[in-house]
Amino acid sequence: MTDVLVSVQPDHIARLMRRTQPIHAIIELVWNGLDADADNVSIIFDRNSMGGISAVTITDDGTGIPASRCESAFKNLGGSWKMGFPRTEDKQRPVHGRNGQGRFRAFALGNRVRWTTVAEDVDGVFESVISTDSGRPEKFTIRSNGPLEKQRGTEVKITGAATPLTGLDTKKARARLTSEFARHLLRFRDITITYDGVSLDPREVIERSTEYEIRPEGEFEAPLPKLQIIEWKSDFPRELILCDADGFAITDVRPAIHAPQFFFAAYLAWAEFDTNNANLADLGHERSGPVLEAAREQLRKHFKGRANERLQEVVESWKAEKVYPFPDGPVTKIEKAKRDLFDVVAVQALPGISSESRAKRLSLRLIREALEHAPSALKSVLSDVLELSAQELDDLANLLDRTSLGSIISSAKLVSERLDFLRSLEILLFDKDLKKDVLERSELHRMLAAEPWIFGEQYSLSVDDQSLKEVLKRHLKHLGRDTLNLADVRLEDRSTAIVDLMLTKTIQDTEKQHHLIVELKRPTTIIGYKERQQIESYAMAVAEDQRFRDAGTKWDFVLVANQLSRDISRLSNKRNQPPGLIHEDEDLDMRIWVRHWGAIIEDRRRSLHFFKEKLEMDPSRGEALDFLRRKHAQFLPPTIGGPNSAAS
């Protein structure tokens, strides 16, 4: 028996354990089996007397881990054997995991993990049992015996779940797993994955799969990049995934296209995308930039065509059902234009149209009348549907003479969502039971990156969780200067700083740019000398680097938190200076601030107060949290409905 200690800091292991969702842990362990050339992987749930999941077992018939390699396999975090092997040894399939972190992610499923692996070694077939528990996750106990006459393969058994795993035995969980492995299962037909007794079938979740050859602008030699678009039947996240030439997924980027009716994963495979290539560090690179733009343009064309196809399918179904409000037969150009407009509007309204035939016929007729005879018919429709008074209808008609109904709805929705977000942010930051669960980078940071207006109406996001070199690059781009071959921006100790958010706005009536660098801290952090020193070191790095100098630029560095130490509070509240200001350099037009979340939220609430009163909107706690679950579910802690919660 051998005890192995992982040579890594315990807090790093703890972060891996805490940030992994149960379904993601299962995905990691299944990939481990497939990377070992398994043809069959099974996920099995043990259930207690109440029907709840008490243990999770993942088995595979792969090559296993040789006894002579068990110690090295479990001793280090990172540096996985897979780093040097892009394909599996026997069947030459692309290898997925390369970071060696899957063993710690298993703790999302329970407190005790045991691997039983049978593999061929130099002296024959040996069985090794490796065990660990959450009390000392860095310690692995290894026992090996053999030679034996056993079939090779691996079993991972996880027991002692600290929280209920009810979300795992749902159709949604199975569909999520199917979507993860759909492309692999389609490519390698000899693989079978069984989840809770049911074999995963990509046809259950895939509506359509289409492939394109991408032709970017510029000189690109064969083989050209290839784009595979998989459309899902269910509501899965929209993804654009960069792959190497073998189809191995390296990283994902925002699709950055508008396709509201579709859920998809797009796989962009190119030989120049690999884990060691600078193109992935800078996706605005002169090579990778045109490839990404060409792929996104192909996505736009694809889904524009698909939207037209879907429109025709829906219209044909209405005609077959005899609820379509236009007669058959020849039509003039004007009539065709009316029908085309109706088709687009009616299909967009499809989710609100009853499935019952008579009600559907009436709804479609009302939409036609509203489009053809507005505003009188539009008034009639709104009166029936919204029960507006005569005065309200007249007010609406007057408004519609000056703007569109869509603009009115969009404006009211924007104010409503901002009020909801302010209320929900207040709950996350100050609720004594919730704030301890909110993580700085993976949760709070990600939500605020999507809501930059919280720091000022005119700000837009320029940099998100990137280095000061990227801040410099974006700054120089605003000034129209060359950004090629930039050296790194270093702190005084020569280290590289990663800023949470860089926001930018143009100062009204001038050409001057205003950059706001925001450093976030989780709600339980108390701002003290160390945190102040961090934000000041960022500011000094900018101040002392000649490349940032420009008379047309204003810089603000702000450290944001819930709690300030007594010294920092006193420093940031001096007489005759704005609250929160701790340093100002007029020559460089640069300031450093420490801001309390309460003050920021109150500033934004005051700016929305008039609209809140006129729209009669005052979101309750429940309404605010419901908004978060709809808008930012992927960034929420499990305690309020994040991806790890039973509700999800």
Tab-separated table of C-alpha atoms in Angstrom, residues 40-42 174 178 185 191-204:
chain	number	residue	atom	x	y	z
A	40	ASN	CA	-18.534	1.123	-23.350
A	41	VAL	CA	-19.023	3.600	-20.501
A	42	SER	CA	-21.839	3.279	-17.942
A	174	ARG	CA	-29.427	12.983	-19.682
A	178	THR	CA	-26.039	13.555	-24.699
A	185	LEU	CA	-20.867	9.352	-30.614
A	191	ILE	CA	-18.846	3.807	-28.585
A	192	THR	CA	-21.821	3.280	-26.254
A	193	ILE	CA	-22.534	5.468	-23.217
A	194	THR	CA	-25.257	4.271	-20.870
A	195	TYR	CA	-26.736	6.744	-18.400
A	196	ASP	CA	-28.887	5.344	-15.599
A	197	GLY	CA	-29.775	2.342	-17.767
A	198	VAL	CA	-30.497	4.317	-20.980
A	199	SER	CA	-28.070	4.443	-23.922
A	200	LEU	CA	-27.354	7.983	-25.044
A	201	ASP	CA	-28.659	8.591	-28.554
A	202	PRO	CA	-27.538	11.799	-30.325
A	203	ARG	CA	-30.705	11.696	-32.416
A	204	GLU	CA	-32.689	12.557	-29.284
